[in-house]
mmCIF file of C-alpha atoms in Angstrom:
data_model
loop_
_atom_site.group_PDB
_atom_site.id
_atom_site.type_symbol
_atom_site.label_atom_id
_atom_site.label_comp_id
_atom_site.label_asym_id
_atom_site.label_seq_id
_atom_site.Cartn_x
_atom_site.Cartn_y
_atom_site.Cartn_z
ATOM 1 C CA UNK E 16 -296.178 -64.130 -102.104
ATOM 2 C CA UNK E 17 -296.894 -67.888 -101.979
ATOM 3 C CA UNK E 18 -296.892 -70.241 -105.187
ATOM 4 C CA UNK E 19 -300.126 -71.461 -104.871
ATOM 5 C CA UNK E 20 -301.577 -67.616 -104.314
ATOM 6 C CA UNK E 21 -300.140 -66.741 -107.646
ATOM 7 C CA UNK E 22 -301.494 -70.420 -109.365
ATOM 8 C CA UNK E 23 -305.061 -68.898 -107.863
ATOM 9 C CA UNK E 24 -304.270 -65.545 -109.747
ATOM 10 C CA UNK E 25 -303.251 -67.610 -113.376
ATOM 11 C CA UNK E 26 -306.172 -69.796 -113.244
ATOM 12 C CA UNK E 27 -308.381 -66.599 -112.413
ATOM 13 C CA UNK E 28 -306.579 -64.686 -115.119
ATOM 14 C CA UNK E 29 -306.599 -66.909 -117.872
ATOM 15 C CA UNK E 30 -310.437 -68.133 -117.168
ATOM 16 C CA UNK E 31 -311.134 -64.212 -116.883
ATOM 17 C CA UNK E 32 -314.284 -65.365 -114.380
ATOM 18 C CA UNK E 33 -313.909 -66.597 -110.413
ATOM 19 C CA UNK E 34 -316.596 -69.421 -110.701
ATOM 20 C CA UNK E 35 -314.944 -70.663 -113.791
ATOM 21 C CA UNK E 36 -311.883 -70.378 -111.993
ATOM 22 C CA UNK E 37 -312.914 -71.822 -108.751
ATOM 23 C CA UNK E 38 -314.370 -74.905 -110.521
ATOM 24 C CA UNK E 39 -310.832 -75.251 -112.586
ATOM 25 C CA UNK E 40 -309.045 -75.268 -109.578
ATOM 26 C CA UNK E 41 -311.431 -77.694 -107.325
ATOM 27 C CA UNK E 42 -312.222 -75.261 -104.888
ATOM 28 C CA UNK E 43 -315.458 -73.194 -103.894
ATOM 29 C CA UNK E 44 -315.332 -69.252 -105.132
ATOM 30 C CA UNK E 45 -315.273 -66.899 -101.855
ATOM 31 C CA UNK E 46 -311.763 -68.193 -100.744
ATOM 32 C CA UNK E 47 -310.684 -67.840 -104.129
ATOM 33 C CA UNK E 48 -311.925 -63.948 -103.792
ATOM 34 C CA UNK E 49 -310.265 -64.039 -100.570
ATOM 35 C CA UNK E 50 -306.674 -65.049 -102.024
ATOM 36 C CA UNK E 51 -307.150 -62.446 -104.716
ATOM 37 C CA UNK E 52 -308.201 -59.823 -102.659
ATOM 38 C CA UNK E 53 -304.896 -60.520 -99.966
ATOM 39 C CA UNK E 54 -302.578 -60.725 -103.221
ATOM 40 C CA UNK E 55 -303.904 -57.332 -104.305
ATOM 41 C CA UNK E 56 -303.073 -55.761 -100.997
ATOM 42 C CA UNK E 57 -300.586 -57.376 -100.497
ATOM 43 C CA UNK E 58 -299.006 -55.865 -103.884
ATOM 44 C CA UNK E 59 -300.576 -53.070 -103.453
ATOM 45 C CA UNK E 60 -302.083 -52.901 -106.749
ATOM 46 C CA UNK E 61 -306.014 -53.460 -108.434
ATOM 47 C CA UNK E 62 -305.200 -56.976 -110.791
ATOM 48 C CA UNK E 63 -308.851 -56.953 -112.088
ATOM 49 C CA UNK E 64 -311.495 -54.577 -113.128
ATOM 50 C CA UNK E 65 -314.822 -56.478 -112.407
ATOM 51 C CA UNK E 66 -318.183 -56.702 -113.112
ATOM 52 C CA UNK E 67 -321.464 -58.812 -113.054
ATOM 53 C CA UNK E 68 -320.577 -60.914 -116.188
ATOM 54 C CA UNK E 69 -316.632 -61.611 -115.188
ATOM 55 C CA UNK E 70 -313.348 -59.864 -115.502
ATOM 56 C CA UNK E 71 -310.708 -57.932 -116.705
ATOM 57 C CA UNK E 72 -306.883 -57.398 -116.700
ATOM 58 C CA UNK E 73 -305.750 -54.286 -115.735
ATOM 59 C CA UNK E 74 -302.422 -53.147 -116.726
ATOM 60 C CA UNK E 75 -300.547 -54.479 -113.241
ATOM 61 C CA UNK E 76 -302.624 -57.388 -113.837
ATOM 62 C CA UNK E 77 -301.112 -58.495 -117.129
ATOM 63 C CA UNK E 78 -297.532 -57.292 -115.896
ATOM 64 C CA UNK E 79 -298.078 -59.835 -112.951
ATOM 65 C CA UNK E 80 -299.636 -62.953 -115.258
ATOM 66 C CA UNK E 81 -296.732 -62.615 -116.928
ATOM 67 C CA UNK E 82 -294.123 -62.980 -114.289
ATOM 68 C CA UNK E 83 -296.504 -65.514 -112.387
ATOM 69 C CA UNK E 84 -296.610 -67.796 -115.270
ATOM 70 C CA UNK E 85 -292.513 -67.620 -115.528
ATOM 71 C CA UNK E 86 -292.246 -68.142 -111.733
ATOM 72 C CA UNK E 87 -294.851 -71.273 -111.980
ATOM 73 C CA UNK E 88 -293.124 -72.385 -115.280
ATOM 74 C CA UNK E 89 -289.506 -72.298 -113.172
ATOM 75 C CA UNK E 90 -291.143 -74.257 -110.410
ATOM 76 C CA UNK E 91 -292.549 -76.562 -112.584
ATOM 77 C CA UNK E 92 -289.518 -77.621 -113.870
ATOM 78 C CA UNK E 93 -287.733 -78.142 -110.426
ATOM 79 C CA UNK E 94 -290.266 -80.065 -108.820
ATOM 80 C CA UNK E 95 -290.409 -82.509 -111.663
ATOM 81 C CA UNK E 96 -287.103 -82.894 -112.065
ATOM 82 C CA UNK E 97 -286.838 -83.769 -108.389
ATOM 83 C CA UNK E 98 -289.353 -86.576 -108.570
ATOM 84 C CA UNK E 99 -287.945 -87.533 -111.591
ATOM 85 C CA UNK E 100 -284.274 -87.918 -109.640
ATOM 86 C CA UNK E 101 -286.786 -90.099 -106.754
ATOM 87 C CA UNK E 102 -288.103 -92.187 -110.030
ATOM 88 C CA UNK E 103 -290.673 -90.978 -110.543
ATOM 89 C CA UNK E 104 -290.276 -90.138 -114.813
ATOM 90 C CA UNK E 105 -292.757 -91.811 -116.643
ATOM 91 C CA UNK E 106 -296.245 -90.023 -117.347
ATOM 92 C CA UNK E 107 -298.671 -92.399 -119.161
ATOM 93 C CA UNK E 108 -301.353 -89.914 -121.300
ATOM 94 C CA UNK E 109 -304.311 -91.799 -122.964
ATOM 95 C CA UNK E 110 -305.546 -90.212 -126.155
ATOM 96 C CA UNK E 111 -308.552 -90.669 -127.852
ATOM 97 C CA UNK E 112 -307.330 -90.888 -131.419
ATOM 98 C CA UNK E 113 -307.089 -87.178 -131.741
ATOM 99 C CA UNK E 114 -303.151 -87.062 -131.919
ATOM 100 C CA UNK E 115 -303.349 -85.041 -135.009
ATOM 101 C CA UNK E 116 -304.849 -81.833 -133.125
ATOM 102 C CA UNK E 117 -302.535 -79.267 -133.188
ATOM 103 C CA UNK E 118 -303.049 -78.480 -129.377
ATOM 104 C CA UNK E 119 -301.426 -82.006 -129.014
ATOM 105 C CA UNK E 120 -298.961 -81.702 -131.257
ATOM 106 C CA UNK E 121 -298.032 -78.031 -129.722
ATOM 107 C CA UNK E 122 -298.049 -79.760 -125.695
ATOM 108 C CA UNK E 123 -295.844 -82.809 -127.028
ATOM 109 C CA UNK E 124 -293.154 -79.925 -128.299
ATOM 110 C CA UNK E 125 -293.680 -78.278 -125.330
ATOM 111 C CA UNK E 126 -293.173 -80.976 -123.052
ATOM 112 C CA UNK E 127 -290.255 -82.579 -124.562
ATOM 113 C CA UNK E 128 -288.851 -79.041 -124.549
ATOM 114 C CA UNK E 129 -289.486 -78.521 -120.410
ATOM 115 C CA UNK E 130 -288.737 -82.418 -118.942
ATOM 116 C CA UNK E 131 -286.767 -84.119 -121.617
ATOM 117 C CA UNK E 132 -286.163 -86.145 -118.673
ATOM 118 C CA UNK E 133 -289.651 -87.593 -118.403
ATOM 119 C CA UNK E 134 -290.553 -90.938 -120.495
ATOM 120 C CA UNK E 135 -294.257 -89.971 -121.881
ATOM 121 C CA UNK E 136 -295.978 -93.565 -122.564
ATOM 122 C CA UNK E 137 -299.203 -93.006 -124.640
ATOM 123 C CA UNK E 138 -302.202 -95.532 -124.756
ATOM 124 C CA UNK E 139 -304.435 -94.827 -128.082
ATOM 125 C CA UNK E 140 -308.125 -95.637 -126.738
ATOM 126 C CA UNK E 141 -310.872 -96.210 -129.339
ATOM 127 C CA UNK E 142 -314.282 -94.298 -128.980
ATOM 128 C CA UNK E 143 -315.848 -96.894 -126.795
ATOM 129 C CA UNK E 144 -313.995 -95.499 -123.706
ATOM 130 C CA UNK E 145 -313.664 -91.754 -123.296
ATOM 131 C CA UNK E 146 -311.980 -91.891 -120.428
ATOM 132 C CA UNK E 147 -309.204 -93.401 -122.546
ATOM 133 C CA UNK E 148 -308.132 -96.025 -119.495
ATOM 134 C CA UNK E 149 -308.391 -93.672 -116.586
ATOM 135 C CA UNK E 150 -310.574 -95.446 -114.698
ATOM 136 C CA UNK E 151 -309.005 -98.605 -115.669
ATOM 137 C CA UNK E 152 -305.666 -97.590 -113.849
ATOM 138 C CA UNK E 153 -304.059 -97.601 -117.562
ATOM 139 C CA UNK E 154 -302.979 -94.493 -118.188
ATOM 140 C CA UNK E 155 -301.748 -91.143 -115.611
ATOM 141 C CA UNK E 156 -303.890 -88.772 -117.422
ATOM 142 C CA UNK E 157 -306.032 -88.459 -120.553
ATOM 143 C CA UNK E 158 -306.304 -85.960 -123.351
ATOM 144 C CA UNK E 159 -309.953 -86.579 -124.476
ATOM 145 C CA UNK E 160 -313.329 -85.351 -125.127
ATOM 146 C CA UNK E 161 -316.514 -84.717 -122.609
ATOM 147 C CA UNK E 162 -319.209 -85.617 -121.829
ATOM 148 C CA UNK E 163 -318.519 -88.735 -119.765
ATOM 149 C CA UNK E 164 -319.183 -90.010 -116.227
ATOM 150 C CA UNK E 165 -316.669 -87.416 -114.376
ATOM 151 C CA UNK E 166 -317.109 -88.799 -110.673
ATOM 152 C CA UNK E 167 -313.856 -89.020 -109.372
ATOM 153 C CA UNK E 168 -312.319 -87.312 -111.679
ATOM 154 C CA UNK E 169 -310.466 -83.626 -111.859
ATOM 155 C CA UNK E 170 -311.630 -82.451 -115.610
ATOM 156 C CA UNK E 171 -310.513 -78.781 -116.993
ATOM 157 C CA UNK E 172 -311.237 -78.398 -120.129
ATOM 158 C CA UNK E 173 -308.702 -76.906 -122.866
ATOM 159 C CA UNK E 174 -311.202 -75.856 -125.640
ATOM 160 C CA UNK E 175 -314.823 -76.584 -126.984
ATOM 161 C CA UNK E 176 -315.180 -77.223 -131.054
ATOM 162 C CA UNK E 177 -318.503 -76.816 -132.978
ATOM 163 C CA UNK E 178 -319.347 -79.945 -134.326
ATOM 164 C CA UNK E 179 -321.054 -81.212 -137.744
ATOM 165 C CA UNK E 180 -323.461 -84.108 -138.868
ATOM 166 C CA UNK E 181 -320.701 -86.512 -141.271
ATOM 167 C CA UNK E 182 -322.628 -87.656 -144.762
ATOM 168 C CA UNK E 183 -321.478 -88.809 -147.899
ATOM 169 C CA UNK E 184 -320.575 -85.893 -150.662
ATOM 170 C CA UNK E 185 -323.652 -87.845 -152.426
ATOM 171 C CA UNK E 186 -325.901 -87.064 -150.051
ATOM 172 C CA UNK E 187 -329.316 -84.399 -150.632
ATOM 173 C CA UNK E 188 -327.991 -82.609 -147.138
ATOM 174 C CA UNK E 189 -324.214 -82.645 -147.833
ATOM 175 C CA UNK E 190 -325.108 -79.417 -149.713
ATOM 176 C CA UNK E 191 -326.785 -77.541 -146.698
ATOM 177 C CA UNK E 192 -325.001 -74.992 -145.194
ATOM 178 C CA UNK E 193 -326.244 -75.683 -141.715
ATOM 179 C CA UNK E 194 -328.350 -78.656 -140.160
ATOM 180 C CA UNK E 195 -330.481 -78.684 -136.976
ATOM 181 C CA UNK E 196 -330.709 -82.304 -135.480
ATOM 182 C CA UNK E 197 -334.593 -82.455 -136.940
ATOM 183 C CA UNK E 198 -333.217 -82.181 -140.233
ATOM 184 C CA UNK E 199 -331.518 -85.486 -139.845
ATOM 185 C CA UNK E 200 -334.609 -86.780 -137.844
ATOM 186 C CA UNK E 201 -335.241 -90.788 -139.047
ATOM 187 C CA UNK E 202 -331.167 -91.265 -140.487
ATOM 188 C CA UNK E 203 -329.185 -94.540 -139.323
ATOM 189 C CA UNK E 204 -326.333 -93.381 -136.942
ATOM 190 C CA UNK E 205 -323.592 -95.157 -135.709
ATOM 191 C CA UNK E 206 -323.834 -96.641 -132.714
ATOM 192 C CA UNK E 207 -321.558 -97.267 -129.656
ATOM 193 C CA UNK E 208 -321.772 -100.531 -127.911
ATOM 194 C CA UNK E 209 -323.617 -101.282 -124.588
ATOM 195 C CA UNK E 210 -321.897 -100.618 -121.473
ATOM 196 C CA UNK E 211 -320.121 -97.584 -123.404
ATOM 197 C CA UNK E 212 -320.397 -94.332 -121.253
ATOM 198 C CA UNK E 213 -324.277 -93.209 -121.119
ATOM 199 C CA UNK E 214 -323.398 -89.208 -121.631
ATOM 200 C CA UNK E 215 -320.854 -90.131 -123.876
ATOM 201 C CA UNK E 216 -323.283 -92.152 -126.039
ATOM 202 C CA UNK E 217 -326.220 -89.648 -125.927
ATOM 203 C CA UNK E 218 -323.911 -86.292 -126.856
ATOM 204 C CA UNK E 219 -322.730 -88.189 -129.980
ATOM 205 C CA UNK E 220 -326.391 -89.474 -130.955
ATOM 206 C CA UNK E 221 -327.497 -85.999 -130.493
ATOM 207 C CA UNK E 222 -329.685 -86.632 -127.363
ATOM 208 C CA UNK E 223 -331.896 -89.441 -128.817
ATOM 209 C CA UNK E 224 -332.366 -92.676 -129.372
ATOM 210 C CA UNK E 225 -331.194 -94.326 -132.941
ATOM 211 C CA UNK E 226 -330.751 -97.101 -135.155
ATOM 212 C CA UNK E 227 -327.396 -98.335 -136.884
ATOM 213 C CA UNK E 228 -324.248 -100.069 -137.065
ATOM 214 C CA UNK E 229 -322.329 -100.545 -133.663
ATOM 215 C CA UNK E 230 -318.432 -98.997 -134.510
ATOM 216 C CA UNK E 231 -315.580 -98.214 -132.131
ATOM 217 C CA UNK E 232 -313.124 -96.212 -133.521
ATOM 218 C CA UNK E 233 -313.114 -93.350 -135.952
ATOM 219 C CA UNK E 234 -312.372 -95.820 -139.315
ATOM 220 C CA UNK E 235 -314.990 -97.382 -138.581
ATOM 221 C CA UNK E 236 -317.609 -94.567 -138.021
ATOM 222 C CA UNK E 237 -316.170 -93.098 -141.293
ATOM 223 C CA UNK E 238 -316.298 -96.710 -143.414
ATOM 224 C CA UNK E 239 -320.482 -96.867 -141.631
ATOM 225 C CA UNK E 240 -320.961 -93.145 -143.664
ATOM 226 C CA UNK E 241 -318.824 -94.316 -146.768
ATOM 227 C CA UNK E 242 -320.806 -97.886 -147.206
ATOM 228 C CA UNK E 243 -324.442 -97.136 -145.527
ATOM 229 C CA UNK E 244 -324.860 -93.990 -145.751
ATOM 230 C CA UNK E 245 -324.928 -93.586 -142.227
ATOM 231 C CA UNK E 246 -324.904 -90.380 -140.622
ATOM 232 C CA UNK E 247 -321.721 -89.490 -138.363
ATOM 233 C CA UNK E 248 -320.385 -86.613 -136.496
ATOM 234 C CA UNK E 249 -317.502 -85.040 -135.773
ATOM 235 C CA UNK E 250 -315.628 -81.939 -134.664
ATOM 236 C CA UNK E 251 -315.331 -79.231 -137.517
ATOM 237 C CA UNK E 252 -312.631 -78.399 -139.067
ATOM 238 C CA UNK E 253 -311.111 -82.283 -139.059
ATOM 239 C CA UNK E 254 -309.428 -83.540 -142.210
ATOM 240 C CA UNK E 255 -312.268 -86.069 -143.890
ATOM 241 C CA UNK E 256 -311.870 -87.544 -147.511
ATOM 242 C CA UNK E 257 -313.373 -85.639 -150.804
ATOM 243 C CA UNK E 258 -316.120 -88.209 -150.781
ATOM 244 C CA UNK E 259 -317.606 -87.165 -147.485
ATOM 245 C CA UNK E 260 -318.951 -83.478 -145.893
ATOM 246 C CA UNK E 261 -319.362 -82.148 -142.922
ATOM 247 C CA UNK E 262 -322.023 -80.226 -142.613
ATOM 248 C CA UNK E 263 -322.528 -77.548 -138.907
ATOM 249 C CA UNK E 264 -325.066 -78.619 -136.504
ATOM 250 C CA UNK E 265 -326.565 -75.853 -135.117
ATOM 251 C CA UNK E 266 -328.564 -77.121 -132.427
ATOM 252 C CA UNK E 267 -325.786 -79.305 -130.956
ATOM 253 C CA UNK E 268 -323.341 -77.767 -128.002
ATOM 254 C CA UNK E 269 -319.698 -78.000 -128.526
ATOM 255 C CA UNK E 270 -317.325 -80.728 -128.259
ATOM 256 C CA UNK E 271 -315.214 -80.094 -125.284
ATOM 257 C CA UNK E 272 -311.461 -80.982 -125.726
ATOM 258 C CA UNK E 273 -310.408 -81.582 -122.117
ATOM 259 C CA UNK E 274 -307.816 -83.024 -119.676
ATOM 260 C CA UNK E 275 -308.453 -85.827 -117.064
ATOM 261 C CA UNK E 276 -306.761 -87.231 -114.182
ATOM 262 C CA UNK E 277 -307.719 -88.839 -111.006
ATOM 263 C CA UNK E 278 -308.968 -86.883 -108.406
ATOM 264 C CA UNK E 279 -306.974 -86.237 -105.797
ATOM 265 C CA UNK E 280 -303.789 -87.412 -107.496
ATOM 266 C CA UNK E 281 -301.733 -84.599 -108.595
ATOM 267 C CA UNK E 282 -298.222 -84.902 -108.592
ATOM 268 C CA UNK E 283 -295.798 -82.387 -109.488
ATOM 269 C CA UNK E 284 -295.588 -83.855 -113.142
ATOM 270 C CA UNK E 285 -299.188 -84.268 -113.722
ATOM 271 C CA UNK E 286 -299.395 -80.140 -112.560
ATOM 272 C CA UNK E 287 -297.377 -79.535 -114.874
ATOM 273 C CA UNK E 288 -298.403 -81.267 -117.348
ATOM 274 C CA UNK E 289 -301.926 -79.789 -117.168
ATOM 275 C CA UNK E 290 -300.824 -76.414 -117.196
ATOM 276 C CA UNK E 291 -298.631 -77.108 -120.023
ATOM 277 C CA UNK E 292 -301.768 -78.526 -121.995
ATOM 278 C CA UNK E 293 -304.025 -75.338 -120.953
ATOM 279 C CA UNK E 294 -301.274 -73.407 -122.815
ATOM 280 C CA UNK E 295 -301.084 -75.453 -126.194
ATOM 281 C CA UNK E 296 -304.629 -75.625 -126.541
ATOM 282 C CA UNK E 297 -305.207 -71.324 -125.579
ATOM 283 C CA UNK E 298 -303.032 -71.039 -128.412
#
């Protein structure tokens, strides 16, 4: 039973779909199936009930997720430990000024707990760079938010919030118990300056153009609401003074919370440190 057989069986596990799985891992679906298939026979045991729309655990199944992630967790830890004896101990992690999520704060525990050999460096971005320095060569890795320009990039994203139109407590809709982007149809937005990420810039304008003040970090986009009465957005369920609301969008797809590194670049530290993240943030 190889290592990378069993991270094929986690990834297909935890994802509880083989596309899904496939795209997590980089790798195109029917030698995914394959690996699966070999493991089962090899262990002589059915790991997943499935069916058209995914699936399922069975009970060997769980057993084995459980022992696979200890034996990945254990081989984590060696491998990083040994690059960290070659020097290799610093991981830089860009953040997007979300180091208040509680997925964050549960990886940093978790990480400090597993290599409390490893310097972690982190770059705060602001908003007008969601790759948070990636592409610059500033950071290792980046805990951020799609959608962005992901060409060579690995992305795997660790959760996807509902998000909400920000207006002032004052304001007729701040009452509403849901908006749909029409409602809001002729409102000043913030904007994002020119040469900021195209997808980026559309997802958080709600996929048209608009009018407003140009901002770049989150103060700023919540000072543009407090002063102008411009309208903002942002993730629900994020701490915002008494003098503003957040109101659902229903129209508008999630936010998707997700890890980044450069394609192709891997090591044993940033492996870990991605599955490490996929755990805080299922949690």
């Amino acid at each position: 039973m190889e290592l990378r057989t069993l991270r094929y069986f986690v990834a297909v596990a935890e994802e509880l779909h083989f596309g899904r799985a496939a795209a997590r891992l980089c790798m195109s679906q029917p030698p995914l199936s394959r690996a699966i298939k070999q493991l089962e026979a090899d262990l002589g045991a059915s790991l997943f009930e499935r069916s058209p729309t995914g699936v399922a655990l069975t009970q060997p199944g769980a057993t084995l997720l459980t022992e696979a992630r200890a034996l990945l967790d254990r081989a984590d830890q060696v491998r990083v430990r040994v690059a960290a004896a070659a020097g290799a101990s610093v991981l830089t992690v860009g953040m997007l000024g979300d180091g208040a999520d509680r997925g964050a704060q549960r990886l940093a525990a978790a990480h400090r707990r597993r290599h409390p050999e490893v310097e972690v460096r982190i770059r705060e971005a602001d908003l007008t760079d969601p790759t948070c320095g990636l592409r610059a060569g500033l950071v290792d890795v980046a805990l951020t938010r799609a959608p962005f320009d992901e060409t060579g990039l690995a992305v795997h994203e660790l959760r996807a919030d509902p998000v909400g139109a920000v207006l002032r407590a004052d304001d007729p809709l701040a009452g509403r118990d849901r908006l749909a982007l029409a409602d809001l149809a002729g409102r000043r937005w913030f904007q994002f300056p020119e040469g900021t990420d195209r997808s980026w810039r559309s997802y958080w304008n709600g996929g048209e153009p608009r009018e407003g003040p140009i901002v770049r970090g989150v103060a700023e986009c919540v000072q543009a609401v407090l002063w102008s009465g411009t309208v903002g957005m942002a993730p629900l369920g994020h701490d915002l003074s008494r003098e503003l609301a957040v109101v659902p969008l229903t129209d508008m797809a999630p936010s998707r919370v997700v890890v980044a590194w450069p394609e192709g670049h891997a090591s044993p530290l940033l492996q870990s440190f991605v599955r490490m993240a996929t755990a805080a943030y299922r949690s």
